[in-house]
Coordinates of C-alpha atoms and ligand atoms in Angstrom, one line a residue:
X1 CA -12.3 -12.8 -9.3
X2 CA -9.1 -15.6 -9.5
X3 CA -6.5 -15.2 -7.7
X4 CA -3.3 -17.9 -8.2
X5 CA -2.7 -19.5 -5.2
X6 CA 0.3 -21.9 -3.9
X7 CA -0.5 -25.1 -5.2
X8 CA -2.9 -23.7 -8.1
X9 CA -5.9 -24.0 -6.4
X10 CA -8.2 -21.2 -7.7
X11 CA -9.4 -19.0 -4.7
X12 CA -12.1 -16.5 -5.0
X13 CA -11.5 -12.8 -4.1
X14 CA -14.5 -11.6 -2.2
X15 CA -17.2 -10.4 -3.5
X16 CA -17.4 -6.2 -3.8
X17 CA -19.9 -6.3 -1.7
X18 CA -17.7 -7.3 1.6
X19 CA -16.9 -6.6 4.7
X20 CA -16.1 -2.8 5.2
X21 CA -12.3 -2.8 6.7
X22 CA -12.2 1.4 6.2
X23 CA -15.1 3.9 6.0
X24 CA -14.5 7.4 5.6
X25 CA -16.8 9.6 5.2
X26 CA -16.8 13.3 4.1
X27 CA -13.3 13.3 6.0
X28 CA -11.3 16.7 6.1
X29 CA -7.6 17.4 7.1
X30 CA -6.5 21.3 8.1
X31 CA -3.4 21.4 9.5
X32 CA -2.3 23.6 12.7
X33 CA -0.9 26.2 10.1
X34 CA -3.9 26.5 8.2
X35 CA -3.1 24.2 5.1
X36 CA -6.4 22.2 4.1
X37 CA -4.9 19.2 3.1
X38 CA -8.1 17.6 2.5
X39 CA -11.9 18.3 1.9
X40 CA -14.9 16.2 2.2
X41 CA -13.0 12.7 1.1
X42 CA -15.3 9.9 1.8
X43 CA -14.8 5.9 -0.2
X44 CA -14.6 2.6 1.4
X45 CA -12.3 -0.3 1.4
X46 CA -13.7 -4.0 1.7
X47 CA -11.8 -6.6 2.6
X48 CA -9.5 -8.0 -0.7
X49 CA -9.6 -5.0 -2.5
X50 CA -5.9 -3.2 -4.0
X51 CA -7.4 0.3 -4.1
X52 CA -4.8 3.0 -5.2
X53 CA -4.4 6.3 -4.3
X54 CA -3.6 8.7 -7.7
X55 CA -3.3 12.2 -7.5
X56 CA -0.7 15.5 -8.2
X57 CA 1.9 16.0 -5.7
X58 CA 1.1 17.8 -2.6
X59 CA -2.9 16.4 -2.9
X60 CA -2.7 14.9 0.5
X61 CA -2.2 11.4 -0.4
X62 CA 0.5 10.2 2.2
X63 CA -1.8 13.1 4.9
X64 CA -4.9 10.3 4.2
X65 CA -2.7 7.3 4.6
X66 CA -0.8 8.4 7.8
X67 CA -4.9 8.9 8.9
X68 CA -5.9 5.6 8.1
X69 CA -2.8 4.3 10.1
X70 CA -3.6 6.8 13.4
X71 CA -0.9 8.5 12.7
X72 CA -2.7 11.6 12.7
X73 CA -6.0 13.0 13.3
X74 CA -8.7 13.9 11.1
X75 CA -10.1 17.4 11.5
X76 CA -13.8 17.0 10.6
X77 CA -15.8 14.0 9.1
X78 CA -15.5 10.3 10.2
X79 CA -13.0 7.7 9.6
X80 CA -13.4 3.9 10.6
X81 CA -10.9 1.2 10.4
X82 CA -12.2 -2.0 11.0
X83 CA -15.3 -0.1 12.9
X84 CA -12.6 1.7 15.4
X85 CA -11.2 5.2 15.3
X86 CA -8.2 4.5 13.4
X87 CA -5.9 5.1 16.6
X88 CA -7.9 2.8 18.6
X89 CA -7.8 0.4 15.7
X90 CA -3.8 0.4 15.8
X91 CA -3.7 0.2 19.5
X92 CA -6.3 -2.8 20.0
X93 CA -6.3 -4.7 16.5
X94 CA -2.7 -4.0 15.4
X95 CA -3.0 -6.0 12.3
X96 CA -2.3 -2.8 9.9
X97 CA 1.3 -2.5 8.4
X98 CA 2.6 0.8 6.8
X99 CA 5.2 0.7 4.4
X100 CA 7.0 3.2 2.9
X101 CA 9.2 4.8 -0.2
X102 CA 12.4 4.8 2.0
X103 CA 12.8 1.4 3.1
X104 CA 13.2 2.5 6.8
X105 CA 15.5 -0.4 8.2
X106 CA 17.4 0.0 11.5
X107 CA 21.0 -0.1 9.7
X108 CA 22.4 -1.5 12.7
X109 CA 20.6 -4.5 12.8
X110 CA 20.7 -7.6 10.8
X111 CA 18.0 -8.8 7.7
X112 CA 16.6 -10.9 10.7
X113 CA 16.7 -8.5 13.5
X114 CA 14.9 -5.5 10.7
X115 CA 11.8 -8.3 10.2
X116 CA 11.4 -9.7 13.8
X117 CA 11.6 -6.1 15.5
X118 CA 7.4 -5.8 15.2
X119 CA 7.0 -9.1 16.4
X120 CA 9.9 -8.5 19.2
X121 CA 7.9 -5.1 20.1
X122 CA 5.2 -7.5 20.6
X123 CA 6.5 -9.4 22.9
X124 CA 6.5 -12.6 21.3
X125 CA 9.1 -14.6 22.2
X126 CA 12.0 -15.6 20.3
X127 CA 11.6 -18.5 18.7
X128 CA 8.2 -18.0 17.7
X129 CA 9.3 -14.3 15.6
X130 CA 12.5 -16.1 14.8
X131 CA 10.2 -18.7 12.4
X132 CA 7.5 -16.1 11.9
X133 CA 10.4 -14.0 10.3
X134 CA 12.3 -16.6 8.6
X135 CA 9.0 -18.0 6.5
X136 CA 8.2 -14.1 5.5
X137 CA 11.9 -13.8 4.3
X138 CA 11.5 -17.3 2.6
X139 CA 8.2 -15.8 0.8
X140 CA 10.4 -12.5 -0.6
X141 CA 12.7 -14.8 -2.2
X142 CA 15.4 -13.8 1.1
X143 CA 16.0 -16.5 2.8
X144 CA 19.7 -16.6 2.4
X145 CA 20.5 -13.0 4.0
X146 CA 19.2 -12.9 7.4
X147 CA 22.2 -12.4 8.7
X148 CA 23.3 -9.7 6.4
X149 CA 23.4 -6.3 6.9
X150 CA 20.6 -3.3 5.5
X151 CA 24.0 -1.8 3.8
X152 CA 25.1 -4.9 1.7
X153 CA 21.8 -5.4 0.2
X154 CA 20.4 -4.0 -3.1
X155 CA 17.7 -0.9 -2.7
X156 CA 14.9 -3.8 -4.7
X157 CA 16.6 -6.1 -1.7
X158 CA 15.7 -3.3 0.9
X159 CA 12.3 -3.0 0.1
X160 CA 11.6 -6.7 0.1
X161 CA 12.7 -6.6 3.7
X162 CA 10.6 -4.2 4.4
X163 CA 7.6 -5.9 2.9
X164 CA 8.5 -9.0 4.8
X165 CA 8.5 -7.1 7.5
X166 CA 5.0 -6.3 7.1
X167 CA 4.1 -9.9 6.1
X168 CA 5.7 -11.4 8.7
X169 CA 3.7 -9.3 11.3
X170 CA 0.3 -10.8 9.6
X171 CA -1.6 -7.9 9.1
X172 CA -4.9 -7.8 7.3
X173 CA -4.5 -4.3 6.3
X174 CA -2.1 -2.9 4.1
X175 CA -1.4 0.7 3.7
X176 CA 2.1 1.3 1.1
X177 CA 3.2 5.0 0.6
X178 CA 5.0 4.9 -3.0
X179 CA 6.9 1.7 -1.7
X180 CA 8.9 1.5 -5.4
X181 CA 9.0 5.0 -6.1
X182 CA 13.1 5.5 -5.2
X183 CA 13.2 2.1 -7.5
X184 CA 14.4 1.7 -11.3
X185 CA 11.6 -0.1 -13.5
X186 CA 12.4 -3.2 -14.2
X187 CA 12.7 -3.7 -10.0
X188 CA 10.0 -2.2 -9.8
X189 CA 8.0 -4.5 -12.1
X190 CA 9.4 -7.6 -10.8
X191 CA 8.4 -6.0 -7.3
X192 CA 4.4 -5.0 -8.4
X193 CA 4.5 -9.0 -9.5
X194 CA 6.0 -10.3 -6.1
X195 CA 3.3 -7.8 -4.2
X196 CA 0.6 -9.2 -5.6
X197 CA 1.7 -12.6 -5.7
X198 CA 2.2 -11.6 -1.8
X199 CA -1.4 -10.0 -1.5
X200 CA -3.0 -13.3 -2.8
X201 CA -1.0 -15.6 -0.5
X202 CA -1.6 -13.6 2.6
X203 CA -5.0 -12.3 1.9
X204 CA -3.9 -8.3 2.5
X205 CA -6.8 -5.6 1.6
X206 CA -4.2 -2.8 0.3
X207 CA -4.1 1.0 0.2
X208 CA -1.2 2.0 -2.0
X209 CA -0.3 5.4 -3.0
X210 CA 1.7 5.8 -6.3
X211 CA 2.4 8.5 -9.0
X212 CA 2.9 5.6 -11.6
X213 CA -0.3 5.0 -13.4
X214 CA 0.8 2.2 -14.9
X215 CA 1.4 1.1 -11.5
X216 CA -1.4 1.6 -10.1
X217 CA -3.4 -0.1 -13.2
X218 CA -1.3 -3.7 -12.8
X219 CA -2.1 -3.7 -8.8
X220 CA -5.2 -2.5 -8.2
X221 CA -8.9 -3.5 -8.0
X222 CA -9.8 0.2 -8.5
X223 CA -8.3 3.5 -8.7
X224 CA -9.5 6.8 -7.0
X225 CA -8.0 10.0 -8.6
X226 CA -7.6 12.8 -6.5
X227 CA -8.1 16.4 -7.1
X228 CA -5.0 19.1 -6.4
X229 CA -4.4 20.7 -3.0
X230 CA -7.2 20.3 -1.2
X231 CA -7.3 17.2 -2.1
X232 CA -11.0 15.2 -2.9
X233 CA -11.8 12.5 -4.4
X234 CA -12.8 13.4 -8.3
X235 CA -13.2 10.0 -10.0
X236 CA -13.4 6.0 -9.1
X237 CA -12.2 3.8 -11.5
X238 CA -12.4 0.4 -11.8
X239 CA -9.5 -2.1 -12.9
X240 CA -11.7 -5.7 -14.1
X241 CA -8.6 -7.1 -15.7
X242 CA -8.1 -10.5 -14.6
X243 CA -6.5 -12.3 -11.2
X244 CA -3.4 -13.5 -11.9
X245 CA -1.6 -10.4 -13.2
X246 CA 0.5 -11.6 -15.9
X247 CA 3.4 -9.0 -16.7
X248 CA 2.0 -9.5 -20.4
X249 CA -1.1 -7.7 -19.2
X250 CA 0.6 -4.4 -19.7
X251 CA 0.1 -4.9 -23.5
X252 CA -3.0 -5.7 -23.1
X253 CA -5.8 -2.7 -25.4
X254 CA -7.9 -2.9 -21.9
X255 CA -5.1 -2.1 -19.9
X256 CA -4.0 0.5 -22.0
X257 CA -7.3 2.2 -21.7
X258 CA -7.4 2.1 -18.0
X259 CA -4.0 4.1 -17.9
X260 CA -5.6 6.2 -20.7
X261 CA -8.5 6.8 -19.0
X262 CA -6.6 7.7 -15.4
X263 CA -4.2 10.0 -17.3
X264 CA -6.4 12.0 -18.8
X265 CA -8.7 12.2 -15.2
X266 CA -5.2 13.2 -13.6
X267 CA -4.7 15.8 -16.2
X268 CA -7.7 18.0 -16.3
X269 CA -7.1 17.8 -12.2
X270 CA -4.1 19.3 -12.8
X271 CA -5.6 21.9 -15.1
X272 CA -8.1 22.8 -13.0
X273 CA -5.8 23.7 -10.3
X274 CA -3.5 26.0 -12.5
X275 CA -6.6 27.8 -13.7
X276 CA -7.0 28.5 -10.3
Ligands
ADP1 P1 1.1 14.1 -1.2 O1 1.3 12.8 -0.4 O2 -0.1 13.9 -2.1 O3 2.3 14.5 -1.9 P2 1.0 15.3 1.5 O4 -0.1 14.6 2.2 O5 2.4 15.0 1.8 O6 0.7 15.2 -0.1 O7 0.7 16.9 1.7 C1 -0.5 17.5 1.5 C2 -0.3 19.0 1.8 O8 -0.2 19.1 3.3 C3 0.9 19.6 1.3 O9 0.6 21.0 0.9 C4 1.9 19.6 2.4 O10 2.8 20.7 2.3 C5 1.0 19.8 3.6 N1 1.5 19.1 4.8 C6 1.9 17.9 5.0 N2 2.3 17.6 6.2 C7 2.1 18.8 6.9 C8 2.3 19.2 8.3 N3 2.8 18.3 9.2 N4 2.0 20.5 8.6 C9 1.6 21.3 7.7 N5 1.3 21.0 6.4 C10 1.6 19.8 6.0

């Protein structure tokens, strides 16, 4: 599939039959107070896919992300990120970046000192995260407030240093936890265009949770939709609409039946729970 690229050289996404970055298989999540969060998930990621996570609040969404992150352990199945145990992945690759709906940026700190802190935690020295930073905040249209503080930016400003955060550490993996959900829609938009514009440039494979349908049809390669609490996996869809996104896309009769097609899968989710 195209993807724009800088300079308009058409680039190739890789084929869907990749490189594995995550495997999970028939992956459960109980909690120490009993709550199965999770039952018998099991889908893989190859590298240069969007794949979005859909599914009624409380699913276990954000639980499976925080997993594929090691931030957490799984409770029965098996999980592999880049062919490690997700913690050991983090530890010894450290090329995954998690971002997430709350901005998260140390208010004390300037636009600089929020996107070099990774790179600083590092250890790499100054003037290397000092570029490494400044190009990232060049790429999210920012380059003019690195030495402003979190406070006298926009919350569509926020998030952008918070996804150049992420780019500037290079990661190949990107895991996004309803990153515009606190946002209003035209930011939004103008943010799902700037990710993937991001995505192409820096080669990310993404995970991205969302309860935006729409959403999750503009950015996506394909589209799991999960059921309620515990949460599984009850459809895969696919997303072929064409590399580069245009925001006219969203008009488009194929688009429209993908976000038909992932309502109505979210719906009778739904349902079946409150029969339940
Ligand atoms: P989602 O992201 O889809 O809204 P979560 O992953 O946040 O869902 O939560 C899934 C379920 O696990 C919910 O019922 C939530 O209350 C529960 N849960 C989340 N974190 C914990 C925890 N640390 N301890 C116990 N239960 C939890």
């Amino acid at each position: 599939m195209a993807v724009a690229r800088p300079g308009g050289t058409p680039a190739v996404k890789p084929s869907p039959l990749g490189e594995s970055l995550i495997s999970i298989d028939r992956v459960g999540k109980t909690y120490a107070n009993g709550t199965i969060a999770l039952e018998d998930i099991s889908f893989d990621v190859r590298d240069g896919e969007f794949v979005s996570l859909v599914g009624p609040s409380g699913c276990g969404k954000s639980t499976l992300l925080r997993m594929v992150a090691g931030l957490g352990p799984i409770t029965s199945g098996t999980m592999l990120v880049e062919g490690l145990s997700p913690k050991a992945a983090r530890q010894e690759k450290a090329d995954t970046a998690f971002v997430f709906q709350d901005a998260n940026l140390m208010p004390w700190r300037t636009v600089m000192g929020n996107v070099e802190l990774p790179l600083e935690l590092r250890g790499m020295e100054k003037i290397a995260r000092r570029a490494q930073a400044a190009e990232a905040l060049s790429m999210v249209g920012l380059g003019d407030v690195q030495k402003s503080y979190p406070r006298e930016l926009s919350g569509g400003m926020r998030m952008r240093v918070s996804l150049a955060r992420a780019l500037a550490a290079h990661p190949r993996l990107l895991l996004m936890d309803e990153p515009f959900g606190a946002l209003d829609e035209i930011t939004r938009q103008r943010l799902n265009g700037e990710l993937l514009r991001l995505c192409a440039l820096a080669n990310w494979t993404c995970v991205f949770v969302t309860h935006n349908v729409f959403e999750a049809v503009y950015l996506s390669t394909r589209i799991l939709v999960m059921s309620a609490r515990p949460g599984r996996i009850i459809a895969e869809v696919a997303v072929p609409l064409p590399h580069p996104r245009v925001p006219e896309i969203r008009t488009d009769p194929e688009f429209t039946r993908i976000v038909r097609e992932v309502v109505s899968l979210l719906g009778s989710a739904t349902d079946a729970h409150e029969e339940d």
